[in-house]
Coordinates of C-alpha atoms and ligand atoms in Angstrom, one line a residue:
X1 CA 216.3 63.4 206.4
X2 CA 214.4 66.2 208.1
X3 CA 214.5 65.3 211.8
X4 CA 211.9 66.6 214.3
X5 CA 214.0 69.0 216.6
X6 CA 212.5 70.6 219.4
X7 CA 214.8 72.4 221.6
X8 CA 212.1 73.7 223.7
X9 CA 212.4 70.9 225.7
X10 CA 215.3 70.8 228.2
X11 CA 215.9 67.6 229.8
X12 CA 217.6 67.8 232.9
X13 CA 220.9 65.3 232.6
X14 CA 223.0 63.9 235.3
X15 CA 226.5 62.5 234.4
X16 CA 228.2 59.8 235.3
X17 CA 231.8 59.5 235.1
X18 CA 233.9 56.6 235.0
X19 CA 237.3 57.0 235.5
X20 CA 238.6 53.5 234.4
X21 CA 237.0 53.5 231.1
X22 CA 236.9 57.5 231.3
X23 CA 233.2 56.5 230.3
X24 CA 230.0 59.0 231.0
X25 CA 227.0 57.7 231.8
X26 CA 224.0 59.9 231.4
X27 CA 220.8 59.9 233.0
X28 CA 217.9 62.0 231.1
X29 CA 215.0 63.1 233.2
X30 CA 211.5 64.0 231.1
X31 CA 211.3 68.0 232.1
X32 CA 207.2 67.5 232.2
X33 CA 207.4 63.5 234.0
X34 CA 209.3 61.3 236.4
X35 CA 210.4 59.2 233.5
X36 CA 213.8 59.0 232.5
X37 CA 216.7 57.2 230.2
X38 CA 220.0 55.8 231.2
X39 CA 222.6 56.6 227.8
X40 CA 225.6 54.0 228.0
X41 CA 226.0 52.4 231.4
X42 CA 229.2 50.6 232.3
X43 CA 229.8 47.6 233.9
X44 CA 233.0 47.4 236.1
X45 CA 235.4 44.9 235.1
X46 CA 238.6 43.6 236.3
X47 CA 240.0 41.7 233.1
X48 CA 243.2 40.4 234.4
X49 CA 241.0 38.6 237.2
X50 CA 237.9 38.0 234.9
X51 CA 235.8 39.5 237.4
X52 CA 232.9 41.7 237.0
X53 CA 231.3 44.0 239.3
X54 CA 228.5 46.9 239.4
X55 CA 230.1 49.5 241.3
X56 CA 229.6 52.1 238.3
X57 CA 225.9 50.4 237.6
X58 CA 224.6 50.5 241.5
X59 CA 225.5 54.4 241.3
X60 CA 223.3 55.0 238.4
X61 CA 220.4 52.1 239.9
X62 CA 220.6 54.7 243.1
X63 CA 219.9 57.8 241.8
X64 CA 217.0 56.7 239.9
X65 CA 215.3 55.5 243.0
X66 CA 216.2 58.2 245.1
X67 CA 214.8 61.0 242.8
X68 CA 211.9 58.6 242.7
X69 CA 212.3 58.1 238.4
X70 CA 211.0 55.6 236.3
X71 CA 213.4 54.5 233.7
X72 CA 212.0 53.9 230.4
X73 CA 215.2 53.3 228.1
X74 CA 218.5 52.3 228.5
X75 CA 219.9 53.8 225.1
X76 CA 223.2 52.3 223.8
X77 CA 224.7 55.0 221.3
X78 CA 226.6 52.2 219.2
X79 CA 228.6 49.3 220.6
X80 CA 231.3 49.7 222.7
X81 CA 234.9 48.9 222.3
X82 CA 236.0 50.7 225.1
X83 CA 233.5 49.5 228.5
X84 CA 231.2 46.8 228.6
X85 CA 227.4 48.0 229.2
X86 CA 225.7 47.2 232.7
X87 CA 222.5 47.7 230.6
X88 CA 220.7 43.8 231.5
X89 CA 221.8 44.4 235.1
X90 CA 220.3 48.0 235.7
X91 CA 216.8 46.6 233.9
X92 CA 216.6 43.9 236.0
X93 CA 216.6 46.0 238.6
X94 CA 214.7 48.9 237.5
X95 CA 212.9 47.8 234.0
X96 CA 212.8 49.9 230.8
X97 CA 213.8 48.9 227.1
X98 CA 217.4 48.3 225.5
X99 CA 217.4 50.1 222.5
X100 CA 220.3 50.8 219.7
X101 CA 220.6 51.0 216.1
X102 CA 219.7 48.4 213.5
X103 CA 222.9 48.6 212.1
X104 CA 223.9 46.6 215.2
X105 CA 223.2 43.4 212.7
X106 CA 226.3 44.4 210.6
X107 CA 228.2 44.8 213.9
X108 CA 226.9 41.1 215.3
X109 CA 228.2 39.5 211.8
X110 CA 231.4 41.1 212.0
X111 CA 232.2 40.4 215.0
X112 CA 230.3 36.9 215.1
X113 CA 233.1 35.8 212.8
X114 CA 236.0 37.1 214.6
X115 CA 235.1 35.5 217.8
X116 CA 234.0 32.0 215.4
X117 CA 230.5 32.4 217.6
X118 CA 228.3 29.6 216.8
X119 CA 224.7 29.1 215.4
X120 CA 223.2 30.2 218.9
X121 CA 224.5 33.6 218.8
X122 CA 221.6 35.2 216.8
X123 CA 223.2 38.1 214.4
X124 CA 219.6 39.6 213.8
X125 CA 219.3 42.5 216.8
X126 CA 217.2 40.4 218.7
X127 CA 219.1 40.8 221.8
X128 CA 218.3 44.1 222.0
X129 CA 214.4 45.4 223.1
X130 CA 214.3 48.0 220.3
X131 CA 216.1 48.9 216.7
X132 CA 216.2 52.2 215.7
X133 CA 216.5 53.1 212.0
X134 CA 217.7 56.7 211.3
X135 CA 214.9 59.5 212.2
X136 CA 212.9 57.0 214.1
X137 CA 211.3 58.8 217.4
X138 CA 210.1 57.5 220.6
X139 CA 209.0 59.1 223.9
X140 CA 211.0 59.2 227.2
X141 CA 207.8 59.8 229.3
X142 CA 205.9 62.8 227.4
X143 CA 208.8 64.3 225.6
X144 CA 209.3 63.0 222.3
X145 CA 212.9 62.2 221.0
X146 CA 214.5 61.0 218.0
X147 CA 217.8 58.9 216.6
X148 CA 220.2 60.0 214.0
X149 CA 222.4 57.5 212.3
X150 CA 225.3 58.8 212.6
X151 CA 228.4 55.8 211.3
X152 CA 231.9 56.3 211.0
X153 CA 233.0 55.2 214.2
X154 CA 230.8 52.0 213.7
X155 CA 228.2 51.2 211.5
X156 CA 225.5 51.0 214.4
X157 CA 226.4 54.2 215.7
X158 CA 223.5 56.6 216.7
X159 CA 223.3 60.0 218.7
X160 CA 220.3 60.3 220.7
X161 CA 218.4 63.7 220.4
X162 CA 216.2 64.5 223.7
X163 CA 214.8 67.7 223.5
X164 CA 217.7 70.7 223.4
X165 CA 219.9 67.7 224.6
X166 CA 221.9 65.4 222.0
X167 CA 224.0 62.4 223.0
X168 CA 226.8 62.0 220.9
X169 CA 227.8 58.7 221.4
X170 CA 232.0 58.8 219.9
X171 CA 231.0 60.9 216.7
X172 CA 232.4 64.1 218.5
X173 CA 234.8 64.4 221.8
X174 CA 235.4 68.4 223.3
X175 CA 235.8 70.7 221.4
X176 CA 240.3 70.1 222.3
X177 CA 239.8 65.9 221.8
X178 CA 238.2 66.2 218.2
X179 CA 236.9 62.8 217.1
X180 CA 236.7 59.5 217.7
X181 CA 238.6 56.8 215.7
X182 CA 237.6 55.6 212.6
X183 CA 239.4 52.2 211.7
X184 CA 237.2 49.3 213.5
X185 CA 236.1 46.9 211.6
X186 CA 233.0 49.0 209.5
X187 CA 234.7 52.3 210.5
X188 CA 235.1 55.0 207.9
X189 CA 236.9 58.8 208.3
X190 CA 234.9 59.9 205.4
X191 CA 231.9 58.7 206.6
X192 CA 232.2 59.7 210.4
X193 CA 232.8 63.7 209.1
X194 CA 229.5 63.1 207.2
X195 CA 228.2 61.9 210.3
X196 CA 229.3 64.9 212.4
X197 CA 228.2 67.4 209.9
X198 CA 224.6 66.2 210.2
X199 CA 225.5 66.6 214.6
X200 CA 226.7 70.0 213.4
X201 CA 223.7 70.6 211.6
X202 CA 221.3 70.5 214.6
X203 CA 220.5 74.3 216.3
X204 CA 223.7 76.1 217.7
X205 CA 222.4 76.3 221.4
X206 CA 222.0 72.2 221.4
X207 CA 223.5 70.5 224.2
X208 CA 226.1 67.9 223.0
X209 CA 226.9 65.4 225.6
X210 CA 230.3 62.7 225.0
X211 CA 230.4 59.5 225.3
X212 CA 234.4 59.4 226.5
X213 CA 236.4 62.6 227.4
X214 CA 240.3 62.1 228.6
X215 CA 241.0 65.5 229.7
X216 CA 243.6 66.4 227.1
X217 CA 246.4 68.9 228.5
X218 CA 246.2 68.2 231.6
X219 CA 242.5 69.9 231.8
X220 CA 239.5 68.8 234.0
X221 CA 237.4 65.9 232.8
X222 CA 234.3 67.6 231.2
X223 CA 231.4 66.3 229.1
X224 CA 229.1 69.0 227.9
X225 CA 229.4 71.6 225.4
X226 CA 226.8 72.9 222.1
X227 CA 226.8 72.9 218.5
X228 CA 228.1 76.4 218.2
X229 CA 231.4 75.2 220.8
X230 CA 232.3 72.3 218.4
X231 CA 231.4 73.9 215.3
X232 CA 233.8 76.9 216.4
X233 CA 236.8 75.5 218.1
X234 CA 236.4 71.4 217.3
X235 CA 240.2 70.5 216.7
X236 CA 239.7 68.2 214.1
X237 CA 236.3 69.3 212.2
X238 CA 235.6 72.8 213.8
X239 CA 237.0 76.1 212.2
X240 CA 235.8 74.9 208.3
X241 CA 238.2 72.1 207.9
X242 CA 237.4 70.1 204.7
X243 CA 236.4 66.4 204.2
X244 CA 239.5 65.9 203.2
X245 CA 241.6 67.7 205.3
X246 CA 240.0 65.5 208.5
X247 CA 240.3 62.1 206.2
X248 CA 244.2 62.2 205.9
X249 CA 244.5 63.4 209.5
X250 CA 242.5 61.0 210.9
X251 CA 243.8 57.5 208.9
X252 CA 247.3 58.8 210.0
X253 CA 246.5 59.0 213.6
X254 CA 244.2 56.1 213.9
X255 CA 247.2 53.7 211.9
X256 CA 249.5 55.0 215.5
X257 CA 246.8 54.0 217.7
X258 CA 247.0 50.9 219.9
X259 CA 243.2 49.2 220.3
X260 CA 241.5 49.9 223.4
X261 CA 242.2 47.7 226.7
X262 CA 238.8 46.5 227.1
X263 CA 238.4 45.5 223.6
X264 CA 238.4 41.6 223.7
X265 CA 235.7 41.7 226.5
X266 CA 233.9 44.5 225.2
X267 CA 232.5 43.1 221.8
X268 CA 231.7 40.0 223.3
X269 CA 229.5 41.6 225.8
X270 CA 228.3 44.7 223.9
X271 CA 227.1 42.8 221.1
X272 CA 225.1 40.7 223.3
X273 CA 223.3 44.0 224.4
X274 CA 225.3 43.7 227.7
X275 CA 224.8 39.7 228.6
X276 CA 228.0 37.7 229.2
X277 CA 228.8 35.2 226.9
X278 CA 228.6 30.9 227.9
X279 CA 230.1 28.5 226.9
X280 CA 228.2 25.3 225.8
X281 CA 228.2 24.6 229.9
X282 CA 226.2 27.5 230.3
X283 CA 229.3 28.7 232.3
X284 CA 230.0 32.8 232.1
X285 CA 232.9 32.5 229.4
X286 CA 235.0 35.4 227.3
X287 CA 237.4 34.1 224.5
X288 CA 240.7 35.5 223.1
X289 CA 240.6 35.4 219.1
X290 CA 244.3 35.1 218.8
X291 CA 245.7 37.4 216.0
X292 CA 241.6 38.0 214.7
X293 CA 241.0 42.0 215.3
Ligands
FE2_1 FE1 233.1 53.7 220.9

């Protein structure tokens, strides 16, 4: 797939860090318009209480409307595991289209079954406001920019390309956090390290902005870095490792890893482009698949 890169156009982006999902939220401002993209909003949520609440959301809603933007997309990179997406709430409030990529229909049946969702939960996309396939464009005011499929992680997994910016979504963490896990249901090591090669593949001076960073060390939270950084020092695929040098390293890590907090809730939301599940009340509802992930 030849993708159409153009890293003459430099967005300017504004992250958003959350530090209870440790979550960044991007807002991606057209260089030549007032239009602009929201990449992977969270919405807060207090699981032990069931409560949710738009803390993280009304930060993002605000800056939009005081820099006077129009938002255009809200851009989900692949669904979450981690934070549930504020996505419905923010285009209430401000418009624009929920996009992700088709593969979300593999994710939906998945996870459809492990949570024993009924006949109304549709498992064709139709949640969302747009699909993306792999190479598909579409314009963020008058820039142009495209999506990569990019699985591994998931199977819906896509990083976002906006001019000389790209949104990585959990193929790549810094440079010192490596990658992201690879044993969800649909995950694959072998097929996320094909996925990164094609990140690694885009021009050295591209802007690569994660999903999730956790400070490893001890360091500052950061979120930015470029091709050239990760293809350089990347702790897990920089440097020239080999397919299957990162394949045994990263099934014996994920097998050690416990699944994310926000799991349960997550799925249910994410796969539902952000809307909380009801139960056949029409009552706000999340369930508890005992022994099903
Ligand atoms: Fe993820």
């Amino acid at each position: 797939m030849e993708y159409p890169v153009d890293t003459s156009l430099k967005p300017e982006v504004t992250g958003f860090f959350d530090p209870a999902t440790n979550t960044i939220s991007y807002v991606v401002k057209d260089p030549a318009s007032d239009a602009c993209a929201i990449v992977d909003s969270v919405m807060d949520i207090d699981y032990a209480a069931g409560r949710i609440t738009y803390e993280h959301a009304d930060e993002l809603i605000k800056f939009v409307q005081e820099n006077g933007l129009k938002l255009e997309w809200l851009i989900e990179t692949h669904v979450h595991a981690d934070h549930l997406s504020a996505a419905p709430y923010i285009q209430e409030k401000l418009g624009g289209k929920i996009g992700i990529g088709e593969h979300i229909v593999t994710v939906q049946d998945v996870f459809g079954k492990i949570f024993n969702e009924g006949t109304e939960f549709q498992r064709d996309g139709s949640q969302f406001d747009a699909l993306f396939k792999d190479g598909d464009t579409y314009m963020v005011g008058q820039m142009p920019v495209f999506a990569m499929h990019t699985p591994g992680h998931t199977p819906a997994c896509m990083v976002h390309v906006m001019g000389n910016a790209a949104f990585v979504g959990d193929t790549l963490f810094m440079p010192d956090g490596g990658s992201a896990r690879a044993d969800f249901p649909g995950g694959d090591a072998g097929t996320l390290y094909d996925s990164i090669q094609k990140v690694l593949a885009l021009p050295d001076e591209t802007r690569l902005f994660m999903c999730h960073d956790y400070g490893p060390n001890g360091r500052d939270i950061q979120w930015e870095t470029t091709v050239a950084d990760e293809k350089a020092h990347n702790i897990h695929v920089g440097a020239g490792k080999t397919k299957e040098e990162f394949v045994k390293f990263r099934t014996e890590r994920d097998a050690q890893l416990a699944m994310p907090k926000l799991i349960i809730p997550s799925l249910q939301v994410n796969m539902r482009a952000g809307e909380v599940p009801r139960d056949k009340d029409g009552v706000p509802m999340l369930k508890v698949p005992v022994n099903g992930l």
